mmCIF file of C-alpha atoms in Angstrom:
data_model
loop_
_atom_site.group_PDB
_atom_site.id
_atom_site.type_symbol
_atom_site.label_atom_id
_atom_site.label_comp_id
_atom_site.label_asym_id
_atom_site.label_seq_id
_atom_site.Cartn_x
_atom_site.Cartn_y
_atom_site.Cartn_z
ATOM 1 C CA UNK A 106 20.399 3.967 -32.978
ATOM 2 C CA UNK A 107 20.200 0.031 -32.885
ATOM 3 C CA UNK A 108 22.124 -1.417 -30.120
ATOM 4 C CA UNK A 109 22.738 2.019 -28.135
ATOM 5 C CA UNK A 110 22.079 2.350 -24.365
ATOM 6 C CA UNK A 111 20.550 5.808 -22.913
ATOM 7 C CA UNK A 112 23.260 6.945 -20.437
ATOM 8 C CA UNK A 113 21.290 10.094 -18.529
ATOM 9 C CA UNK A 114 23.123 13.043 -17.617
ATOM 10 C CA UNK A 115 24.213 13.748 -13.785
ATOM 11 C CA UNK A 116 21.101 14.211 -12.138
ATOM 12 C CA UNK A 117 20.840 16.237 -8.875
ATOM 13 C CA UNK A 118 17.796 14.166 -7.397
ATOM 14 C CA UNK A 119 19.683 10.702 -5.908
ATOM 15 C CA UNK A 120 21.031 13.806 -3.487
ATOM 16 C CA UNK A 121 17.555 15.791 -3.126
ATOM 17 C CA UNK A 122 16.211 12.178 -2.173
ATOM 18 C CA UNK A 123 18.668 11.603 0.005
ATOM 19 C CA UNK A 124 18.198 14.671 1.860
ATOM 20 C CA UNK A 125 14.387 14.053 2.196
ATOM 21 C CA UNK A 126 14.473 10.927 3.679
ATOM 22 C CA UNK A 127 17.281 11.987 6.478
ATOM 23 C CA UNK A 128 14.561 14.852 7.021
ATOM 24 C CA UNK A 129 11.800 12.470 7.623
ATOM 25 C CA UNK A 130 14.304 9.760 9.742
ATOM 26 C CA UNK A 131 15.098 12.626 11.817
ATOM 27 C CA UNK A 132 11.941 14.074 11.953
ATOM 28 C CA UNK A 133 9.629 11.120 12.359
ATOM 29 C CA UNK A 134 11.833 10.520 15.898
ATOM 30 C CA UNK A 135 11.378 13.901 17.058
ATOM 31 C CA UNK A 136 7.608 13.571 16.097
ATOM 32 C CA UNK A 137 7.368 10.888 18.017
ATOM 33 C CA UNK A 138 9.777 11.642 21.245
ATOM 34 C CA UNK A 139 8.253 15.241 21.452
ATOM 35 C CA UNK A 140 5.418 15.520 19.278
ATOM 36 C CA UNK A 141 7.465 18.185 16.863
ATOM 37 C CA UNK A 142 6.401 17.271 13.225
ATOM 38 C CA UNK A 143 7.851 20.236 11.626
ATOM 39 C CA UNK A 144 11.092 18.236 10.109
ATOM 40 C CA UNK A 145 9.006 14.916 8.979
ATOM 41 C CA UNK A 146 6.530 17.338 6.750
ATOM 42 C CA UNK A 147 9.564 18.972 5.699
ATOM 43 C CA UNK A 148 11.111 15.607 4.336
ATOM 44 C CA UNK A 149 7.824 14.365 2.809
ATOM 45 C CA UNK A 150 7.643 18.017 0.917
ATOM 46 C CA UNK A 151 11.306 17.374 -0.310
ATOM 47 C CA UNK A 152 10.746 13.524 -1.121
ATOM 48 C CA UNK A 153 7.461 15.080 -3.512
ATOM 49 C CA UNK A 154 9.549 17.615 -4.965
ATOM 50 C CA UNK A 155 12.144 15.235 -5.965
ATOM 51 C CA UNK A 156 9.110 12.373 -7.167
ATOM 52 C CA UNK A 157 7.570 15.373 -8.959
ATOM 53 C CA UNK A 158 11.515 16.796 -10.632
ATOM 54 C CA UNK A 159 12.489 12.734 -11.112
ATOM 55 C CA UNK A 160 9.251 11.089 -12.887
ATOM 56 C CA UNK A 161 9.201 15.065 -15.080
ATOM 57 C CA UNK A 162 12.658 14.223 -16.392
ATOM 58 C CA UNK A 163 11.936 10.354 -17.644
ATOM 59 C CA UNK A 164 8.827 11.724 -19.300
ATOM 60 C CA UNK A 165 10.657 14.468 -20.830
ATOM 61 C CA UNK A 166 13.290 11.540 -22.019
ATOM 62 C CA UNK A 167 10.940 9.214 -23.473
ATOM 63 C CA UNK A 168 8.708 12.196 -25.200
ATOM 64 C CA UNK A 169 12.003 12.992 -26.951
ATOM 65 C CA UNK A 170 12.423 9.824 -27.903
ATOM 66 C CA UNK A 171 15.537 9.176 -26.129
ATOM 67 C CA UNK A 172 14.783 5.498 -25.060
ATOM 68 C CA UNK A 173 14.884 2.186 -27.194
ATOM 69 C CA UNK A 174 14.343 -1.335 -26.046
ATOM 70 C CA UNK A 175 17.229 -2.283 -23.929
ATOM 71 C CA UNK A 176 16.048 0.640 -21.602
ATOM 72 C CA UNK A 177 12.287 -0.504 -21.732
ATOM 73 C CA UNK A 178 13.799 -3.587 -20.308
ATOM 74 C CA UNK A 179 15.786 -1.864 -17.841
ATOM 75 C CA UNK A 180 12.777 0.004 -16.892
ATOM 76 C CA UNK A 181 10.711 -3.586 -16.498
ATOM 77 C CA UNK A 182 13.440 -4.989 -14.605
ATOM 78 C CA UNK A 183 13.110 -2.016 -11.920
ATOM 79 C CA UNK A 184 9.303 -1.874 -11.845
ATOM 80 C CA UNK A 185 9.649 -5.959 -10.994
ATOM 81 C CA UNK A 186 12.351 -5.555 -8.393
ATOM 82 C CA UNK A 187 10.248 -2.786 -6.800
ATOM 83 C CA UNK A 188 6.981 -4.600 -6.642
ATOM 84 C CA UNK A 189 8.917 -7.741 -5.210
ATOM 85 C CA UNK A 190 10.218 -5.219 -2.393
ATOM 86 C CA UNK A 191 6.859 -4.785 -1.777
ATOM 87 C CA UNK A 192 5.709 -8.296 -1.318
ATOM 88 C CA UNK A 193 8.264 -9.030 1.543
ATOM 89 C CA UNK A 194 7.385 -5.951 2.787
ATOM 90 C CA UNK A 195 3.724 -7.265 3.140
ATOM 91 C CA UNK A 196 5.104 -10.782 3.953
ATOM 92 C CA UNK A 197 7.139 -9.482 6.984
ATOM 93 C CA UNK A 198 3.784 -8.377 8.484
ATOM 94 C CA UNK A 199 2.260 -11.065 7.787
ATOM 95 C CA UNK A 200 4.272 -13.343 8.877
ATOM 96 C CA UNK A 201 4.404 -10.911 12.236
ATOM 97 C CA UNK A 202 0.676 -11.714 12.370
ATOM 98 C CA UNK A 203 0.961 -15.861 11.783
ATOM 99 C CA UNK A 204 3.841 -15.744 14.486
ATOM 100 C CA UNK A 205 1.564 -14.007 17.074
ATOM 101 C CA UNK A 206 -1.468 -15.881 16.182
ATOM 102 C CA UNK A 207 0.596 -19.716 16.217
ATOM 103 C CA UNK A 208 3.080 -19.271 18.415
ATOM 104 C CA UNK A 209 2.970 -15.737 21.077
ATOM 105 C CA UNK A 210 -0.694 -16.363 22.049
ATOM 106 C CA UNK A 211 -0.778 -20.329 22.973
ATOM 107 C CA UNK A 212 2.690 -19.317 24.711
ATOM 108 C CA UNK A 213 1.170 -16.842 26.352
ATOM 109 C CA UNK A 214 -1.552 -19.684 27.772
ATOM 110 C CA UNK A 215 0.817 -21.658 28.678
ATOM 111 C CA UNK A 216 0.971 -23.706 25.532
ATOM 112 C CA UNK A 217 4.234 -26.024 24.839
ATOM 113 C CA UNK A 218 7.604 -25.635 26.396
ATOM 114 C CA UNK A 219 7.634 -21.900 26.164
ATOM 115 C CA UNK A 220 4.546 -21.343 27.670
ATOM 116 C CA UNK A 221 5.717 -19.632 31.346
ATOM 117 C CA UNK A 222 4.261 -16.465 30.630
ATOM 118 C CA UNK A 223 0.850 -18.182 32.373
ATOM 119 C CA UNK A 224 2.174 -17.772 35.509
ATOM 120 C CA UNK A 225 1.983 -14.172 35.109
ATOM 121 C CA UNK A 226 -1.433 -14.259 33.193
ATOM 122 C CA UNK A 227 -2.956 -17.492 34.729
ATOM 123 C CA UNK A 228 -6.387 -17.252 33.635
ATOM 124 C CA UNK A 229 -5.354 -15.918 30.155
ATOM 125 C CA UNK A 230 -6.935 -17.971 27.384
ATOM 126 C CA UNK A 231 -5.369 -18.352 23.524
ATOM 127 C CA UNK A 232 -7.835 -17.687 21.667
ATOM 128 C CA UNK A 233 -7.661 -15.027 18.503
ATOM 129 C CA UNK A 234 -9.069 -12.729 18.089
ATOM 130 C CA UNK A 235 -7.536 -12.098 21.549
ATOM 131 C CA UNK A 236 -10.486 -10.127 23.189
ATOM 132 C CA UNK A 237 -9.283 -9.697 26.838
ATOM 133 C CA UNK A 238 -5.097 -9.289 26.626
ATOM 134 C CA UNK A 239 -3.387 -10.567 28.896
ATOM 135 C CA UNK A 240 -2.502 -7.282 30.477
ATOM 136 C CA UNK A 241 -6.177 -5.995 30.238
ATOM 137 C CA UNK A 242 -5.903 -3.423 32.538
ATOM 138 C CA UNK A 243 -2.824 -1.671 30.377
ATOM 139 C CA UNK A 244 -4.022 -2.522 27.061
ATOM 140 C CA UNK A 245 -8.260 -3.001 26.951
ATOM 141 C CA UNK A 246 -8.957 -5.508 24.045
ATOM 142 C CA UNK A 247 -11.633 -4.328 21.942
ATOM 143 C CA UNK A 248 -15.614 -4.741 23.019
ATOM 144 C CA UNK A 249 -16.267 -6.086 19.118
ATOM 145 C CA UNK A 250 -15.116 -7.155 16.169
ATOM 146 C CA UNK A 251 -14.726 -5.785 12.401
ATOM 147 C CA UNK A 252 -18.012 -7.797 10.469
ATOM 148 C CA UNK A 253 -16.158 -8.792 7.608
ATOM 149 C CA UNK A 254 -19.431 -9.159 5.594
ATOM 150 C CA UNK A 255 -19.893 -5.346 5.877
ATOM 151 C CA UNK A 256 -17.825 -3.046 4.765
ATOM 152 C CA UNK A 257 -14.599 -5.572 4.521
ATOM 153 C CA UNK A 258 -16.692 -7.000 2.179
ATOM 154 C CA UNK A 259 -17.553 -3.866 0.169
ATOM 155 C CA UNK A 260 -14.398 -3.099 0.004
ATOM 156 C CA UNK A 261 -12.939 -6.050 -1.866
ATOM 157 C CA UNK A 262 -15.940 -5.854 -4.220
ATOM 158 C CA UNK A 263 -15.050 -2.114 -5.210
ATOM 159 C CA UNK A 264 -11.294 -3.368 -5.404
ATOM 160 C CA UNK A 265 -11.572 -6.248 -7.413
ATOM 161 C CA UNK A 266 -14.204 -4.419 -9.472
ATOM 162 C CA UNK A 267 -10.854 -2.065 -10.254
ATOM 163 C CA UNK A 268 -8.726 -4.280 -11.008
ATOM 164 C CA UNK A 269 -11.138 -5.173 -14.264
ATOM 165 C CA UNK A 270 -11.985 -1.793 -14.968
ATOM 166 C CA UNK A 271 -8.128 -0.781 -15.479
ATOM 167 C CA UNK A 272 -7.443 -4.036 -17.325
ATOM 168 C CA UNK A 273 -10.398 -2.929 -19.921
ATOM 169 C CA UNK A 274 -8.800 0.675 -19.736
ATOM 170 C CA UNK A 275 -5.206 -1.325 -20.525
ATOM 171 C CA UNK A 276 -7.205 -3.110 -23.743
ATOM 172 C CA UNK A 277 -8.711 -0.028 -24.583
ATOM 173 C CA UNK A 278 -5.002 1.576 -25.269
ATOM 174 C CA UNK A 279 -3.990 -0.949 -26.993
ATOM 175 C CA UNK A 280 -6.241 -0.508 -29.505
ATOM 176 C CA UNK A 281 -6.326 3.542 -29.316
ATOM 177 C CA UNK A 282 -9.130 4.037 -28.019
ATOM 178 C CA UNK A 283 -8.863 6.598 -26.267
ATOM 179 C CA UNK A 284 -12.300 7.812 -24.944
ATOM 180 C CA UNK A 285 -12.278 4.126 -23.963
ATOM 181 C CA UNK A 286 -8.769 4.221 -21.560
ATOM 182 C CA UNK A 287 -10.420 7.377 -20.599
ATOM 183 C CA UNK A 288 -13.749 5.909 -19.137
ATOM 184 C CA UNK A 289 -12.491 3.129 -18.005
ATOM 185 C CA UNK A 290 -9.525 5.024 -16.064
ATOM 186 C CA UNK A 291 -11.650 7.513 -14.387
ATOM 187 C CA UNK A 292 -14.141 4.394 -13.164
ATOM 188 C CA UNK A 293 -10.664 2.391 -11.902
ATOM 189 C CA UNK A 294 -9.559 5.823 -9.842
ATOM 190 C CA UNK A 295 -13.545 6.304 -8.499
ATOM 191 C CA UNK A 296 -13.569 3.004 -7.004
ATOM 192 C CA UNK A 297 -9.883 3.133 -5.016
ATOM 193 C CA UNK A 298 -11.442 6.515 -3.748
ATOM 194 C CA UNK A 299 -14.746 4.648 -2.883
ATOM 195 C CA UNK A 300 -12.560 1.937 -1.204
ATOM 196 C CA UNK A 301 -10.784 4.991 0.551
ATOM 197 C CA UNK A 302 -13.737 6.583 1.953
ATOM 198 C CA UNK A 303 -14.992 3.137 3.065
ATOM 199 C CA UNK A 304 -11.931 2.367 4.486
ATOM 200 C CA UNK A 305 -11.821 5.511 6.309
ATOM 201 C CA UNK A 306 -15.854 5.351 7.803
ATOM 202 C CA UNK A 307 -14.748 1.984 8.827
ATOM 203 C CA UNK A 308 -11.907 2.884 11.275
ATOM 204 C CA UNK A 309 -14.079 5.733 12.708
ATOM 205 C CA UNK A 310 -16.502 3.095 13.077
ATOM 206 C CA UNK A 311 -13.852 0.533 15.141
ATOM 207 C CA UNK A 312 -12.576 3.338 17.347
ATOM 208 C CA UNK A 313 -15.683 5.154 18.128
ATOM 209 C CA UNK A 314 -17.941 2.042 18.460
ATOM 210 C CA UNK A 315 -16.080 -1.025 18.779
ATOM 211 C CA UNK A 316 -13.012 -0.206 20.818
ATOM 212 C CA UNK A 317 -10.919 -1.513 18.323
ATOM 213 C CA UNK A 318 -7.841 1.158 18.552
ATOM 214 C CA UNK A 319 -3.757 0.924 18.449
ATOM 215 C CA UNK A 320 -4.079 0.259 22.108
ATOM 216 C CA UNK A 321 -6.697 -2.605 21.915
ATOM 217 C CA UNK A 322 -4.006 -4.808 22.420
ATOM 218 C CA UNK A 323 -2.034 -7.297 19.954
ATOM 219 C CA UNK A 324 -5.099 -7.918 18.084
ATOM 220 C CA UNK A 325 -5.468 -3.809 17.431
ATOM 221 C CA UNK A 326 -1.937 -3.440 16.616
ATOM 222 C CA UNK A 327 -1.712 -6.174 13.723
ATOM 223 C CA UNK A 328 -5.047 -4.784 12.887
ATOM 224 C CA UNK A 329 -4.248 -0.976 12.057
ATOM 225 C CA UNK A 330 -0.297 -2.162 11.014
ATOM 226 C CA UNK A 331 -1.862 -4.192 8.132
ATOM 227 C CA UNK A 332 -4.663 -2.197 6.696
ATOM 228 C CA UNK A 333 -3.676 0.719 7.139
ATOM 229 C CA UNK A 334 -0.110 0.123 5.195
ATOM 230 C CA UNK A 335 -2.242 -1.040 2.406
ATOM 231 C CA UNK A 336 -4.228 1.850 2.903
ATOM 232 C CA UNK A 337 -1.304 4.004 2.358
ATOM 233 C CA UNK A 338 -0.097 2.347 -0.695
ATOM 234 C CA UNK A 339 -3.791 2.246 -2.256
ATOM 235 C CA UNK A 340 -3.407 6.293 -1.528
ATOM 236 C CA UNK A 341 -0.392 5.970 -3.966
ATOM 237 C CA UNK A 342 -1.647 3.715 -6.061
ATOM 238 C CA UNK A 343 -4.730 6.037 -6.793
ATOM 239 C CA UNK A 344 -2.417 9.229 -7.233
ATOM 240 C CA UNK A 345 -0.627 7.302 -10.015
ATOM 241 C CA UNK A 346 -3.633 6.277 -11.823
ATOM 242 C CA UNK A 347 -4.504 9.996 -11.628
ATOM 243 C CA UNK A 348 -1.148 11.474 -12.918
ATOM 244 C CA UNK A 349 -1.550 8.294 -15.358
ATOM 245 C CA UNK A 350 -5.009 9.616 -16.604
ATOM 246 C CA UNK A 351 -3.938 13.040 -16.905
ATOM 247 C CA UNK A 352 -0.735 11.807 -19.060
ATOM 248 C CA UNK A 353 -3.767 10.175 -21.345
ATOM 249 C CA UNK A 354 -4.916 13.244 -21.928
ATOM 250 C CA UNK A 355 -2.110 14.781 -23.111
ATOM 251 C CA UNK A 356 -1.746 11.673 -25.812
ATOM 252 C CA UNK A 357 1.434 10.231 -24.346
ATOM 253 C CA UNK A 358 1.336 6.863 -24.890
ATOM 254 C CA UNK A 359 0.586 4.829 -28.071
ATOM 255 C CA UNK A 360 -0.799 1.166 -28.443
ATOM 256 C CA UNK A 361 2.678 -0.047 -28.401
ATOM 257 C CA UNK A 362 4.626 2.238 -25.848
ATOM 258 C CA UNK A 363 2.962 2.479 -22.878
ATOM 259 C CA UNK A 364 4.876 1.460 -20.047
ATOM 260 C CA UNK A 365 4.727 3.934 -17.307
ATOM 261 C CA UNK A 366 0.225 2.552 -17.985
ATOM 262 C CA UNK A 367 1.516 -0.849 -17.286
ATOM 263 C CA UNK A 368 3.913 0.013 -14.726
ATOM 264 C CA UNK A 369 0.757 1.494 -12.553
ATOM 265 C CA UNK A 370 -1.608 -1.236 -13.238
ATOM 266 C CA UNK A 371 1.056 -3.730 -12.337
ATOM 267 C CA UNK A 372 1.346 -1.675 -9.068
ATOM 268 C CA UNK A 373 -2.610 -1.653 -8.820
ATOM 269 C CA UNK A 374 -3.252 -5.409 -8.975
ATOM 270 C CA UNK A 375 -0.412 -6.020 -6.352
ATOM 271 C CA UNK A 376 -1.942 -3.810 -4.137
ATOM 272 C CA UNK A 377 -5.666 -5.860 -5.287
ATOM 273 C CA UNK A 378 -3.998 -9.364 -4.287
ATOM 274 C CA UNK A 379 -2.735 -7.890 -1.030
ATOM 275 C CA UNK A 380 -6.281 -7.177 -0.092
ATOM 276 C CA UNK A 381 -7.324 -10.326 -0.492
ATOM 277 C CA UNK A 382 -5.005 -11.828 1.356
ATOM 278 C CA UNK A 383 -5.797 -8.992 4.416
ATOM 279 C CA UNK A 384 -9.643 -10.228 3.688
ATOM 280 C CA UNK A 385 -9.031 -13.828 4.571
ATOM 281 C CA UNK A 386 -6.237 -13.747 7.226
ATOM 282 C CA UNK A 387 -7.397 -10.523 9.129
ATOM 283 C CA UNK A 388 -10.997 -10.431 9.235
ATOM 284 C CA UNK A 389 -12.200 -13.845 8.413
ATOM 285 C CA UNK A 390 -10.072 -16.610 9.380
#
């Protein structure tokens, strides 16, 4: 009906999420004050049950038709807020990383009228990457550095490279072509595996060959907090396009409803210009 507003009826997951993510606050300190992870699995297994109950329920809505325009927008509106959580999520560690690299480090020299923490270190020098912490005998800095022309490199080929291939898969549907979304979908979801795997050789690589761990100082830390958040959400960004792909399949969307496809390439090509950003600020510059 023109004009009418889906109102949902009461829904039981607000409280199943809920109780997931007190399971995984509670659990993830236990995990790490005693090394019990039995109640942070047990929230993550809730918080997938409720994803899984949730997302069934708006597809089961929109197959029946039950949404018009004003909720589309609604549904815009909440994919936009969500993504912009995301960027000062990313922009909090980032600016945690311009902080330490402008300001901790030269303080830590002696730099400027802050700089007393020399007299503790006195033959520290600022200098980033920082190499030799401060406290090397506590924290060892790393004995080399990530190549960024390696597998850096590789890696924002294949994710760039994905970023076109699920744009052509986004044409493709809007001009029902199916076998076209198809292709071009299973390519987008084979390269953010690929940039998984790569990802994954190249931390084995940095802690079994270039001392580059969690405890190779500040350097290490900003390191692993950085990549391997957007590790994580490239992990859920690839699961989407997957539950996306399988929805194609099944011949849920048309050429002109289609958002929960734009929804996840949205997602994808944040999580593309994040990379970039990690490219330039953490391994080259």
């Amino acid at each position: 009906m023109s004009g009418s507003y889906y109102v949902p009826a009461e829904s039981k997951w607000p409280l199943v999420a809920s109780i997931g993510l007190f399971f995984c606050a509670l659990g993830g300190g236990l995990f790490i004050l005693q090394g019990v992870p039995w109640l942070f699995l047990l929230g993550l297994l809730i918080i997938f049950y409720m994803f899984y109950g949730w997302f069934s329920n708006v597809v089961s809505e929109s197959r029946a038709g039950l949404y018009d325009a004003q909720m589309d927008r609604s549904f815009r509106w909440g994919m936009s807020w969500f993504i912009f959580s995301e960027v000062m999520f990313f922009a909090a560690f980032f600016g945690a990383l311009f902080y330490v690299r402008q300001f901790a480090v030269p303080w830590l020299a002696g730099e400027g009228d802050k700089g007393l923490a020399h007299m503790l270190w006195p033959e520290f020098t600022a200098k980033w990457p920082v190499m030799t912490p401060p406290d090397a005998e506590q924290f060892q800095g790393p004995n080399r550095l990530v190549d960024p022309w390696h597998l850096p490199l590789l890696n924002t080929i294949l994710l760039v490279s994905s970023s076109f291939t699920l744009t052509w898969a986004h044409h493709a549907l809007k001009k029902a072509q199916r076998g076209g979304v198809l292709l071009w979908m299973l390519v987008t979801i084979a390269l953010g595996l690929a940039f998984l795997y790569v990802q994954a050789y190249e931390y084995y690589e940095a802690y079994t060959e270039l001392g580059l761990t969690l405890h190779a100082g500040i350097y290490g830390a900003t390191f692993f907090i950085l990549t391997g958040f957007h590790g994580l959400h490239v992990t859920l960004g690839t699961l989407i396009l997957i539950v996306i792909f399988v929805r194609v399949l099944k011949g849920h969307f048309s050429e002109d409803k289609h958002f929960g496809f734009e929804a996840s390439a949205w997602y994808w090509h944040f999580v593309d210009v994040v990379w970039l950003g990690l490219f330039i600020f953490v391994y080259v510059v």
